[in-house]
PDB file of C-alpha atoms in Angstrom:
ATOM      1  CA  MET A   1       1.846  22.894  33.413  1.00 93.00           C
ATOM      2  CA  GLY A   2       4.684  20.752  32.048  1.00 93.00           C
ATOM      3  CA  LEU A   3       2.293  18.841  29.810  1.00 97.00           C
ATOM      4  CA  GLU A   4       0.764  22.035  28.427  1.00 97.00           C
ATOM      5  CA  ALA A   5       4.167  23.604  27.773  1.00 97.00           C
ATOM      6  CA  ALA A   6       5.413  20.455  26.027  1.00 97.00           C
ATOM      7  CA  LEU A   7       2.283  20.337  23.861  1.00 98.00           C
ATOM      8  CA  GLU A   8       2.622  23.957  22.762  1.00 97.00           C
ATOM      9  CA  ALA A   9       6.303  23.582  21.878  1.00 97.00           C
ATOM     10  CA  ALA A  10       5.746  20.303  20.014  1.00 97.00           C
ATOM     11  CA  ALA A  11       2.797  21.626  18.028  1.00 97.00           C
ATOM     12  CA  GLU A  12       4.733  24.755  17.044  1.00 96.00           C
ATOM     13  CA  LEU A  13       7.641  22.700  15.634  1.00 96.00           C
ATOM     14  CA  LEU A  14       5.540  20.077  13.877  1.00 97.00           C
ATOM     15  CA  ASN A  15       2.886  22.399  12.444  1.00 97.00           C
ATOM     16  CA  SER A  16       5.621  24.519  10.848  1.00 96.00           C
ATOM     17  CA  ALA A  17       7.030  21.503   8.964  1.00 96.00           C
ATOM     18  CA  ALA A  18       6.042  20.918   5.345  1.00 96.00           C
ATOM     19  CA  LYS A  19       6.544  17.124   5.419  1.00 95.00           C
ATOM     20  CA  PRO A  20       6.408  15.806   8.973  1.00 96.00           C
ATOM     21  CA  VAL A  21       6.619  12.082   9.740  1.00 96.00           C
ATOM     22  CA  LEU A  22       5.734   9.952  12.760  1.00 97.00           C
ATOM     23  CA  ILE A  23       8.245   7.275  13.852  1.00 95.00           C
ATOM     24  CA  ALA A  24       7.635   4.580  16.486  1.00 96.00           C
ATOM     25  CA  GLY A  25      10.168   2.704  18.612  1.00 94.00           C
ATOM     26  CA  PRO A  26      10.263  -0.147  21.146  1.00 93.00           C
ATOM     27  CA  LYS A  27       9.457   1.990  24.198  1.00 96.00           C
ATOM     28  CA  LEU A  28       5.858   2.174  23.005  1.00 96.00           C
ATOM     29  CA  ARG A  29       5.490  -1.241  24.616  1.00 94.00           C
ATOM     30  CA  VAL A  30       6.672  -0.296  28.114  1.00 94.00           C
ATOM     31  CA  ALA A  31       4.584   2.882  28.025  1.00 97.00           C
ATOM     32  CA  ASP A  32       1.483   0.902  27.020  1.00 96.00           C
ATOM     33  CA  ALA A  33       0.900   3.561  24.374  1.00 97.00           C
ATOM     34  CA  ARG A  34       0.375   1.504  21.226  1.00 95.00           C
ATOM     35  CA  GLN A  35      -3.345   2.227  20.859  1.00 95.00           C
ATOM     36  CA  VAL A  36      -3.071   5.966  21.464  1.00 97.00           C
ATOM     37  CA  PHE A  37      -0.189   6.059  18.958  1.00 97.00           C
ATOM     38  CA  VAL A  38      -2.489   4.556  16.313  1.00 96.00           C
ATOM     39  CA  GLU A  39      -5.178   7.087  17.176  1.00 97.00           C
ATOM     40  CA  LEU A  40      -2.659   9.901  16.703  1.00 98.00           C
ATOM     41  CA  SER A  41      -1.607   8.356  13.380  1.00 97.00           C
ATOM     42  CA  ASP A  42      -5.217   8.394  12.229  1.00 96.00           C
ATOM     43  CA  SER A  43      -5.779  12.022  13.128  1.00 97.00           C
ATOM     44  CA  CYS A  44      -2.538  13.717  12.029  1.00 97.00           C
ATOM     45  CA  GLY A  45      -2.193  12.136   8.572  1.00 97.00           C
ATOM     46  CA  TYR A  46       1.605  11.925   8.822  1.00 97.00           C
ATOM     47  CA  ALA A  47       3.571   9.181   7.096  1.00 96.00           C
ATOM     48  CA  VAL A  48       4.044   6.513   9.795  1.00 96.00           C
ATOM     49  CA  GLY A  49       7.185   4.411  10.210  1.00 93.00           C
ATOM     50  CA  VAL A  50       8.775   2.170  12.807  1.00 93.00           C
ATOM     51  CA  ILE A  51      12.463   1.531  13.532  1.00 91.00           C
ATOM     52  CA  PRO A  52      13.632  -2.125  13.341  1.00 86.00           C
ATOM     53  CA  SER A  53      13.631  -2.704  17.109  1.00 86.00           C
ATOM     54  CA  GLY A  54       9.997  -1.590  17.294  1.00 90.00           C
ATOM     55  CA  LYS A  55       8.672  -3.633  14.378  1.00 90.00           C
ATOM     56  CA  GLY A  56       5.373  -5.310  15.195  1.00 88.00           C
ATOM     57  CA  LEU A  57       4.260  -2.657  17.692  1.00 91.00           C
ATOM     58  CA  VAL A  58       2.235  -0.615  15.197  1.00 89.00           C
ATOM     59  CA  PRO A  59      -0.066  -1.985  12.472  1.00 88.00           C
ATOM     60  CA  GLU A  60       1.750  -2.111   9.134  1.00 88.00           C
ATOM     61  CA  ASP A  61      -1.564  -2.192   7.289  1.00 87.00           C
ATOM     62  CA  HIS A  62      -2.196   1.375   8.457  1.00 91.00           C
ATOM     63  CA  PRO A  63      -3.040   3.467   5.367  1.00 93.00           C
ATOM     64  CA  HIS A  64      -0.121   5.843   6.016  1.00 95.00           C
ATOM     65  CA  PHE A  65       2.535   3.265   6.891  1.00 93.00           C
ATOM     66  CA  VAL A  66       5.886   3.591   5.089  1.00 92.00           C
ATOM     67  CA  PRO A  67       9.164   1.644   5.503  1.00 88.00           C
ATOM     68  CA  THR A  68      11.609   3.509   7.722  1.00 85.00           C
ATOM     69  CA  GLY A  69      14.316   2.953   5.103  1.00 79.00           C
ATOM     70  CA  SER A  70      12.381   4.906   2.474  1.00 83.00           C
ATOM     71  CA  GLU A  71      13.788   8.162   1.149  1.00 85.00           C
ATOM     72  CA  ILE A  72      10.929  10.226   2.563  1.00 85.00           C
ATOM     73  CA  VAL A  73      11.883   9.166   6.109  1.00 88.00           C
ATOM     74  CA  GLN A  74      15.654   9.212   5.678  1.00 84.00           C
ATOM     75  CA  SER A  75      16.114  12.593   4.016  1.00 84.00           C
ATOM     76  CA  ALA A  76      13.041  14.276   2.507  1.00 85.00           C
ATOM     77  CA  ALA A  77      11.047  14.901   5.680  1.00 92.00           C
ATOM     78  CA  ASP A  78      11.592  18.183   7.541  1.00 94.00           C
ATOM     79  CA  GLY A  79       9.852  17.378  10.816  1.00 95.00           C
ATOM     80  CA  TYR A  80       9.936  14.263  13.002  1.00 95.00           C
ATOM     81  CA  LEU A  81       7.802  13.021  15.846  1.00 97.00           C
ATOM     82  CA  PHE A  82       9.816  10.196  17.440  1.00 96.00           C
ATOM     83  CA  VAL A  83       7.771   8.169  19.915  1.00 97.00           C
ATOM     84  CA  GLY A  84       9.522   5.592  22.109  1.00 96.00           C
ATOM     85  CA  VAL A  85      12.698   5.629  19.998  1.00 94.00           C
ATOM     86  CA  PRO A  86      15.923   4.982  21.969  1.00 90.00           C
ATOM     87  CA  VAL A  87      18.213   8.013  22.135  1.00 82.00           C
ATOM     88  CA  TYR A  88      21.115   6.007  20.679  1.00 78.00           C
ATOM     89  CA  ASN A  89      19.240   5.403  17.405  1.00 80.00           C
ATOM     90  CA  ASP A  90      21.154   6.792  14.418  1.00 78.00           C
ATOM     91  CA  LEU A  91      18.058   8.185  12.718  1.00 80.00           C
ATOM     92  CA  LEU A  92      17.017  10.136  15.804  1.00 82.00           C
ATOM     93  CA  VAL A  93      20.490  11.554  16.381  1.00 77.00           C
ATOM     94  CA  ALA A  94      20.788  12.718  12.768  1.00 74.00           C
ATOM     95  CA  LYS A  95      17.427  14.521  12.848  1.00 84.00           C
ATOM     96  CA  ARG A  96      17.450  15.777  16.438  1.00 87.00           C
ATOM     97  CA  GLU A  97      17.313  19.501  15.648  1.00 90.00           C
ATOM     98  CA  LYS A  98      13.963  19.169  13.837  1.00 93.00           C
ATOM     99  CA  SER A  99      12.422  16.512  16.063  1.00 95.00           C
ATOM    100  CA  VAL A 100      10.027  16.079  18.921  1.00 96.00           C
ATOM    101  CA  VAL A 101      11.255  13.110  20.967  1.00 96.00           C
ATOM    102  CA  VAL A 102       8.660  11.471  23.206  1.00 97.00           C
ATOM    103  CA  GLN A 103       9.806   8.976  25.853  1.00 96.00           C
ATOM    104  CA  PRO A 104       7.622   7.222  28.460  1.00 96.00           C
ATOM    105  CA  GLY A 105       8.076  10.079  30.963  1.00 95.00           C
ATOM    106  CA  ARG A 106       9.786  12.893  29.075  1.00 96.00           C
ATOM    107  CA  VAL A 107       9.445  15.084  25.964  1.00 97.00           C
ATOM    108  CA  ALA A 108      12.352  16.858  24.248  1.00 96.00           C
ATOM    109  CA  ILE A 109      11.983  19.541  21.580  1.00 96.00           C
ATOM    110  CA  GLY A 110      14.795  19.693  19.027  1.00 92.00           C
ATOM    111  CA  ASN A 111      18.124  20.524  20.649  1.00 88.00           C
ATOM    112  CA  GLY A 112      16.412  22.830  23.126  1.00 88.00           C
ATOM    113  CA  ALA A 113      13.810  22.486  25.838  1.00 92.00           C
ATOM    114  CA  ALA A 114      12.955  19.203  27.563  1.00 95.00           C
ATOM    115  CA  PHE A 115       9.975  18.533  29.786  1.00 97.00           C
ATOM    116  CA  GLY A 116      10.025  15.892  32.499  1.00 94.00           C
ATOM    117  CA  CYS A 117       7.140  14.151  34.252  1.00 93.00           C
ATOM    118  CA  VAL A 118       5.114  14.060  31.039  1.00 97.00           C
ATOM    119  CA  VAL A 119       3.331  10.732  30.534  1.00 97.00           C
ATOM    120  CA  MET A 120       3.578   9.451  26.953  1.00 98.00           C
ATOM    121  CA  LYS A 121      -0.047   8.307  26.679  1.00 97.00           C
ATOM    122  CA  GLU A 122      -1.400  11.606  27.981  1.00 97.00           C
ATOM    123  CA  PHE A 123       0.899  13.620  25.729  1.00 98.00           C
ATOM    124  CA  LEU A 124       0.014  11.714  22.527  1.00 98.00           C
ATOM    125  CA  LYS A 125      -3.699  11.865  23.219  1.00 97.00           C
ATOM    126  CA  ALA A 126      -3.632  15.623  23.782  1.00 98.00           C
ATOM    127  CA  LEU A 127      -1.246  16.280  20.892  1.00 98.00           C
ATOM    128  CA  SER A 128      -3.692  14.832  18.374  1.00 96.00           C
ATOM    129  CA  GLU A 129      -5.954  17.820  19.042  1.00 96.00           C
ATOM    130  CA  LYS A 130      -3.189  20.357  18.426  1.00 97.00           C
ATOM    131  CA  LEU A 131      -1.606  19.050  15.226  1.00 97.00           C
ATOM    132  CA  THR A 132      -2.725  20.305  11.841  1.00 97.00           C
ATOM    133  CA  PRO A 133      -3.396  17.246   9.611  1.00 97.00           C
ATOM    134  CA  ASN A 134      -0.621  16.918   7.043  1.00 97.00           C
ATOM    135  CA  SER A 135      -0.280  14.005   4.612  1.00 96.00           C
ATOM    136  CA  ALA A 136       2.361  15.564   2.337  1.00 95.00           C
ATOM    137  CA  ALA A 137       5.105  13.118   3.313  1.00 94.00           C
ATOM    138  CA  HIS A 138       2.909  10.098   2.678  1.00 94.00           C
ATOM    139  CA  GLU A 139       1.756  11.481  -0.664  1.00 94.00           C
ATOM    140  CA  ASP A 140       5.399  11.942  -1.667  1.00 92.00           C
ATOM    141  CA  TYR A 141       6.125   8.333  -0.740  1.00 91.00           C
ATOM    142  CA  LEU A 142       3.259   7.043  -2.874  1.00 90.00           C
ATOM    143  CA  THR A 143       4.514   8.898  -5.937  1.00 87.00           C
ATOM    144  CA  SER A 144       8.193   8.029  -5.457  1.00 77.00           C
ATOM    145  CA  SER A 145       9.932   5.029  -7.001  1.00 52.00           C
ATOM    146  CA  ASN A 146      12.052   4.437  -3.901  1.00 50.00           C
ATOM    147  CA  ASN A 147      10.261   1.397  -2.536  1.00 46.00           C
ATOM    148  CA  PRO A 148      12.760  -0.862  -0.713  1.00 44.00           C
ATOM    149  CA  ILE A 149      10.658  -4.018  -0.965  1.00 43.00           C
ATOM    150  CA  GLU A 150      12.190  -6.414  -3.472  1.00 49.00           C
ATOM    151  CA  GLU A 151       9.799  -8.455  -5.575  1.00 51.00           C
ATOM    152  CA  GLU A 152      10.698 -11.717  -7.267  1.00 49.00           C
ATOM    153  CA  GLU A 153      10.265 -11.346 -11.006  1.00 49.00           C
ATOM    154  CA  GLU A 154       7.059 -13.007 -12.125  1.00 51.00           C
ATOM    155  CA  GLY A 155       7.652 -15.966 -14.401  1.00 51.00           C
ATOM    156  CA  ALA A 156      11.373 -16.120 -13.613  1.00 58.00           C
ATOM    157  CA  GLU A 157      12.784 -19.618 -13.967  1.00 65.00           C
ATOM    158  CA  GLN A 158      13.490 -21.194 -10.579  1.00 69.00           C
ATOM    159  CA  PRO A 159      16.353 -23.611  -9.832  1.00 73.00           C
ATOM    160  CA  GLN A 160      15.452 -27.240  -9.146  1.00 76.00           C
ATOM    161  CA  ASP A 161      18.256 -28.066  -6.709  1.00 79.00           C
ATOM    162  CA  HIS A 162      17.634 -25.297  -4.181  1.00 86.00           C
ATOM    163  CA  VAL A 163      15.213 -22.528  -3.214  1.00 91.00           C
ATOM    164  CA  LYS A 164      16.081 -18.864  -3.682  1.00 90.00           C
ATOM    165  CA  ALA A 165      16.032 -16.971  -0.381  1.00 87.00           C
ATOM    166  CA  SER A 166      13.723 -14.331  -1.866  1.00 87.00           C
ATOM    167  CA  VAL A 167      11.275 -17.065  -2.897  1.00 91.00           C
ATOM    168  CA  LEU A 168      11.286 -18.616   0.572  1.00 90.00           C
ATOM    169  CA  PHE A 169      10.457 -15.349   2.318  1.00 87.00           C
ATOM    170  CA  LYS A 170       7.856 -14.407  -0.288  1.00 88.00           C
ATOM    171  CA  HIS A 171       5.907 -17.586   0.436  1.00 90.00           C
ATOM    172  CA  VAL A 172       6.341 -17.300   4.203  1.00 86.00           C
ATOM    173  CA  GLU A 173       4.802 -13.826   4.120  1.00 83.00           C
ATOM    174  CA  LYS A 174       2.123 -14.675   1.575  1.00 81.00           C
ATOM    175  CA  MET A 175       0.822 -17.885   3.143  1.00 77.00           C
ATOM    176  CA  MET A 176       1.536 -17.624   6.848  1.00 76.00           C
ATOM    177  CA  MET A 177       1.364 -14.051   8.178  1.00 80.00           C
ATOM    178  CA  SER A 178      -1.827 -13.274  10.093  1.00 85.00           C
ATOM    179  CA  SER A 179      -3.041 -11.757  13.340  1.00 86.00           C
ATOM    180  CA  GLU A 180      -2.831 -15.272  14.802  1.00 91.00           C
ATOM    181  CA  SER A 181       0.898 -15.610  14.152  1.00 92.00           C
ATOM    182  CA  ALA A 182       4.132 -14.196  15.543  1.00 92.00           C
ATOM    183  CA  VAL A 183       7.473 -13.798  13.751  1.00 92.00           C
ATOM    184  CA  ILE A 184      10.758 -14.535  15.501  1.00 93.00           C
ATOM    185  CA  ALA A 185      13.773 -13.107  13.657  1.00 89.00           C
ATOM    186  CA  GLU A 186      17.449 -13.632  14.333  1.00 84.00           C
ATOM    187  CA  THR A 187      20.608 -11.885  13.242  1.00 80.00           C
ATOM    188  CA  GLY A 188      21.581 -12.361   9.610  1.00 79.00           C
ATOM    189  CA  GLU A 189      19.568 -12.645   6.427  1.00 80.00           C
ATOM    190  CA  TRP A 190      16.250 -13.549   8.088  1.00 81.00           C
ATOM    191  CA  TRP A 191      16.433 -10.380  10.184  1.00 84.00           C
ATOM    192  CA  VAL A 192      17.227  -8.239   7.126  1.00 84.00           C
ATOM    193  CA  ARG A 193      14.442  -9.771   5.060  1.00 84.00           C
ATOM    194  CA  SER A 194      11.955  -9.761   7.936  1.00 85.00           C
ATOM    195  CA  GLN A 195      12.232  -5.973   8.017  1.00 84.00           C
ATOM    196  CA  LYS A 196      10.577  -6.007   4.599  1.00 82.00           C
ATOM    197  CA  LEU A 197       7.688  -8.230   5.683  1.00 82.00           C
ATOM    198  CA  LYS A 198       4.454  -6.291   5.838  1.00 81.00           C
ATOM    199  CA  LEU A 199       3.001  -7.578   9.066  1.00 83.00           C
ATOM    200  CA  PRO A 200      -0.799  -7.581   9.414  1.00 81.00           C
ATOM    201  CA  ASN A 201      -2.353  -5.934  12.428  1.00 82.00           C
ATOM    202  CA  GLY A 202      -2.001  -8.155  15.498  1.00 84.00           C
ATOM    203  CA  CYS A 203       0.933 -10.195  14.172  1.00 87.00           C
ATOM    204  CA  GLY A 204       3.658 -10.401  16.817  1.00 88.00           C
ATOM    205  CA  TYR A 205       7.326  -9.720  16.085  1.00 90.00           C
ATOM    206  CA  GLU A 206      10.517 -10.138  18.109  1.00 91.00           C
ATOM    207  CA  TYR A 207      14.159 -10.164  17.098  1.00 87.00           C
ATOM    208  CA  GLY A 208      17.579 -10.660  18.637  1.00 85.00           C
ATOM    209  CA  SER A 209      21.151 -10.223  17.470  1.00 81.00           C
ATOM    210  CA  SER A 210      22.811 -13.286  19.037  1.00 87.00           C
ATOM    211  CA  MET A 211      23.386 -16.492  17.090  1.00 88.00           C
ATOM    212  CA  GLY A 212      21.092 -19.216  18.439  1.00 90.00           C
ATOM    213  CA  TRP A 213      18.790 -16.726  20.144  1.00 93.00           C
ATOM    214  CA  SER A 214      15.765 -17.295  17.919  1.00 93.00           C
ATOM    215  CA  PHE A 215      15.224 -20.964  18.743  1.00 93.00           C
ATOM    216  CA  GLY A 216      15.165 -20.433  22.496  1.00 93.00           C
ATOM    217  CA  ALA A 217      13.134 -17.255  22.076  1.00 95.00           C
ATOM    218  CA  SER A 218      10.581 -19.195  20.030  1.00 96.00           C
ATOM    219  CA  LEU A 219      10.195 -21.597  22.938  1.00 97.00           C
ATOM    220  CA  GLY A 220       9.528 -18.798  25.415  1.00 96.00           C
ATOM    221  CA  TYR A 221       7.258 -16.829  23.106  1.00 96.00           C
ATOM    222  CA  ALA A 222       5.163 -19.875  22.185  1.00 96.00           C
ATOM    223  CA  GLN A 223       4.718 -20.809  25.838  1.00 96.00           C
ATOM    224  CA  ALA A 224       3.529 -17.294  26.705  1.00 94.00           C
ATOM    225  CA  ALA A 225       1.361 -16.869  23.595  1.00 92.00           C
ATOM    226  CA  ALA A 226      -0.316 -20.286  23.736  1.00 87.00           C
ATOM    227  CA  PRO A 227      -3.420 -19.045  25.631  1.00 86.00           C
ATOM    228  CA  ALA A 228      -3.955 -16.405  22.917  1.00 87.00           C
ATOM    229  CA  GLY A 229      -3.699 -19.032  20.185  1.00 87.00           C
ATOM    230  CA  LYS A 230      -0.760 -17.418  18.383  1.00 92.00           C
ATOM    231  CA  ARG A 231       1.491 -19.644  16.298  1.00 95.00           C
ATOM    232  CA  VAL A 232       5.194 -18.827  16.160  1.00 96.00           C
ATOM    233  CA  ILE A 233       6.929 -18.688  12.765  1.00 95.00           C
ATOM    234  CA  CYS A 234      10.707 -18.761  12.795  1.00 94.00           C
ATOM    235  CA  CYS A 235      13.355 -19.011  10.073  1.00 91.00           C
ATOM    236  CA  VAL A 236      16.580 -20.231  11.651  1.00 91.00           C
ATOM    237  CA  ALA A 237      19.963 -20.656   9.959  1.00 90.00           C
ATOM    238  CA  ASP A 238      21.799 -23.973  10.162  1.00 91.00           C
ATOM    239  CA  ARG A 239      24.629 -22.603  12.324  1.00 90.00           C
ATOM    240  CA  SER A 240      22.211 -20.964  14.749  1.00 91.00           C
ATOM    241  CA  PHE A 241      20.166 -24.155  15.031  1.00 93.00           C
ATOM    242  CA  GLN A 242      23.268 -26.089  16.043  1.00 94.00           C
ATOM    243  CA  VAL A 243      23.685 -23.797  19.083  1.00 93.00           C
ATOM    244  CA  THR A 244      20.268 -24.305  20.717  1.00 93.00           C
ATOM    245  CA  PHE A 245      18.558 -27.165  18.850  1.00 95.00           C
ATOM    246  CA  GLN A 246      17.851 -29.119  22.053  1.00 96.00           C
ATOM    247  CA  ASP A 247      15.060 -26.654  22.926  1.00 96.00           C
ATOM    248  CA  VAL A 248      12.873 -28.492  20.419  1.00 96.00           C
ATOM    249  CA  SER A 249      12.556 -31.247  23.034  1.00 96.00           C
ATOM    250  CA  THR A 250      10.839 -28.879  25.471  1.00 96.00           C
ATOM    251  CA  MET A 251       8.637 -27.537  22.682  1.00 97.00           C
ATOM    252  CA  MET A 252       7.376 -31.036  21.958  1.00 96.00           C
ATOM    253  CA  ARG A 253       6.860 -31.755  25.630  1.00 95.00           C
ATOM    254  CA  TRP A 254       4.571 -28.745  25.977  1.00 95.00           C
ATOM    255  CA  GLY A 255       2.734 -29.366  22.714  1.00 95.00           C
ATOM    256  CA  HIS A 256       3.810 -26.218  20.884  1.00 96.00           C
ATOM    257  CA  LYS A 257       2.493 -25.668  17.349  1.00 96.00           C
ATOM    258  CA  SER A 258       5.366 -23.504  16.132  1.00 97.00           C
ATOM    259  CA  VAL A 259       6.662 -23.560  12.558  1.00 97.00           C
ATOM    260  CA  PHE A 260      10.396 -23.583  11.811  1.00 97.00           C
ATOM    261  CA  PHE A 261      12.099 -23.136   8.472  1.00 95.00           C
ATOM    262  CA  LEU A 262      15.679 -24.348   8.763  1.00 94.00           C
ATOM    263  CA  VAL A 263      17.659 -22.444   6.148  1.00 91.00           C
ATOM    264  CA  ARG A 264      20.522 -24.662   4.953  1.00 89.00           C
ATOM    265  CA  MET A 265      22.986 -23.298   2.414  1.00 82.00           C
ATOM    266  CA  ASP A 266      23.562 -25.691  -0.459  1.00 73.00           C
ATOM    267  CA  ASP A 267      27.325 -24.994  -0.601  1.00 70.00           C
ATOM    268  CA  GLY A 268      27.897 -26.696   2.753  1.00 64.00           C
ATOM    269  CA  LYS A 269      30.181 -23.908   3.994  1.00 71.00           C
ATOM    270  CA  GLY A 270      30.200 -22.385   7.442  1.00 72.00           C
ATOM    271  CA  CYS A 271      29.469 -25.434   9.602  1.00 84.00           C
ATOM    272  CA  LYS A 272      29.338 -29.230   9.636  1.00 89.00           C
ATOM    273  CA  ARG A 273      26.244 -30.288   7.706  1.00 90.00           C
ATOM    274  CA  TRP A 274      23.656 -32.232   9.704  1.00 94.00           C
ATOM    275  CA  ASP A 275      20.577 -34.156   8.748  1.00 95.00           C
ATOM    276  CA  TYR A 276      18.563 -31.417  10.442  1.00 96.00           C
ATOM    277  CA  ALA A 277      15.117 -32.893   9.899  1.00 96.00           C
ATOM    278  CA  GLY A 278      16.559 -36.213  11.074  1.00 96.00           C
ATOM    279  CA  VAL A 279      17.809 -34.596  14.302  1.00 97.00           C
ATOM    280  CA  VAL A 280      14.300 -33.325  15.048  1.00 97.00           C
ATOM    281  CA  ASP A 281      12.810 -36.733  14.203  1.00 97.00           C
ATOM    282  CA  ALA A 282      15.232 -38.366  16.629  1.00 97.00           C
ATOM    283  CA  ILE A 283      14.266 -35.983  19.427  1.00 96.00           C
ATOM    284  CA  HIS A 284      10.602 -36.543  18.602  1.00 96.00           C
ATOM    285  CA  ASN A 285      11.045 -40.298  19.056  1.00 95.00           C
ATOM    286  CA  GLY A 286       7.410 -40.970  18.227  1.00 93.00           C
ATOM    287  CA  GLU A 287       6.135 -39.071  21.264  1.00 92.00           C
ATOM    288  CA  GLY A 288       3.959 -35.997  20.822  1.00 89.00           C
ATOM    289  CA  GLU A 289       2.923 -34.142  17.682  1.00 93.00           C
ATOM    290  CA  CYS A 290       5.714 -33.252  15.237  1.00 97.00           C
ATOM    291  CA  TRP A 291       6.043 -33.149  11.441  1.00 98.00           C
ATOM    292  CA  THR A 292       9.250 -32.657   9.443  1.00 98.00           C
ATOM    293  CA  ALA A 293      10.093 -32.232   5.764  1.00 97.00           C
ATOM    294  CA  LYS A 294      13.009 -31.417   3.454  1.00 96.00           C
ATOM    295  CA  VAL A 295      12.489 -29.213   0.415  1.00 95.00           C
ATOM    296  CA  ARG A 296      14.800 -28.393  -2.491  1.00 94.00           C
ATOM    297  CA  CYS A 297      12.588 -26.441  -4.889  1.00 93.00           C
ATOM    298  CA  GLU A 298       9.752 -23.925  -4.864  1.00 93.00           C
ATOM    299  CA  GLU A 299       7.106 -26.536  -5.672  1.00 94.00           C
ATOM    300  CA  GLU A 300       8.128 -28.649  -2.664  1.00 95.00           C
ATOM    301  CA  LEU A 301       8.197 -25.515  -0.478  1.00 95.00           C
ATOM    302  CA  VAL A 302       4.650 -24.558  -1.454  1.00 94.00           C
ATOM    303  CA  GLY A 303       3.484 -28.107  -0.757  1.00 96.00           C
ATOM    304  CA  ALA A 304       5.156 -28.095   2.666  1.00 97.00           C
ATOM    305  CA  ILE A 305       3.575 -24.783   3.623  1.00 96.00           C
ATOM    306  CA  GLU A 306       0.140 -26.037   2.567  1.00 95.00           C
ATOM    307  CA  THR A 307       0.635 -29.062   4.823  1.00 97.00           C
ATOM    308  CA  VAL A 308       1.830 -26.847   7.689  1.00 96.00           C
ATOM    309  CA  MET A 309      -1.237 -24.629   7.364  1.00 94.00           C
ATOM    310  CA  GLY A 310      -3.682 -27.470   6.756  1.00 95.00           C
ATOM    311  CA  GLU A 311      -3.254 -31.055   7.827  1.00 96.00           C
ATOM    312  CA  LYS A 312      -0.491 -30.256  10.352  1.00 96.00           C
ATOM    313  CA  LYS A 313      -1.753 -26.927  11.682  1.00 94.00           C
ATOM    314  CA  ASP A 314      -2.096 -28.327  15.195  1.00 93.00           C
ATOM    315  CA  CYS A 315       1.430 -29.670  15.668  1.00 95.00           C
ATOM    316  CA  LEU A 316       5.025 -28.523  15.683  1.00 97.00           C
ATOM    317  CA  CYS A 317       6.390 -28.344  12.120  1.00 98.00           C
ATOM    318  CA  PHE A 318      10.042 -28.308  11.032  1.00 98.00           C
ATOM    319  CA  VAL A 319      10.898 -27.722   7.362  1.00 97.00           C
ATOM    320  CA  GLU A 320      14.517 -28.005   6.217  1.00 96.00           C
ATOM    321  CA  VAL A 321      14.965 -25.743   3.195  1.00 95.00           C
ATOM    322  CA  VAL A 322      18.016 -25.959   0.931  1.00 92.00           C
ATOM    323  CA  VAL A 323      18.770 -22.365  -0.077  1.00 89.00           C
ATOM    324  CA  GLY A 324      21.153 -21.126  -2.749  1.00 80.00           C
TER     325      GLY A 324
END
């Protein structure tokens, strides 16, 4: 009875909206509801977004996927279906009165009724049969000019003494993202830019907000993902690397094939400058499979990535990149 009541109330709110959107959050994982969420996305036609903490849980190559930072999600939509989004999320709080909020065992309708003992997977599966297909929000996004993804200007002259951050991330996405990879993002610029990466279906994604977290997290993720053949890709800042760099020793011991881009600022500010590639070489000590490189321009970066993806695809790779 609770499930039926929740379905009727949710369908009434969402079907009355002119531009409803569907937003995913990290609790999709614990509810094991990722597949049924995609099925709902297919049937309802809503614009589909994901908040930063849930990135990687829904396929970003879905035909109706839009960045959560886009104007259609932030202000133009008039109906929201939040699935697995934490209640402390700013976007949810701001839109609560016109939202259906689905948690692993509970459904709340706007600022009114809430229904307990409702299983997320069951609710989403049944809801797909009650929603009127509506692609208005996605159509608005396609015709708007508010696309937050920044593109490097084609033909722009590149510096020869360092690599632009935008160029680094463009090549990382272009040459390395696949269903057989996983992205580890840490606080700072890599986290901000990783939100703009369009992850292919099956590509893993994890992030943390503590300095030094990403290197240790890459160790744990690679160990767990090794049977599935996934290769970890991590961009780590110089200061963060100095906190947990010793984990590279364990990575080599277990034969990980992860790829690290050490982002070193060319101004030398913020921390004592190391010979980062040299540190990894010293830990390697000729035992195990490890390849390192230093790059200072886009041409060298492209060459390093080709080596990482080709000749050295079966070993741990560490590329020190001097960034402006």
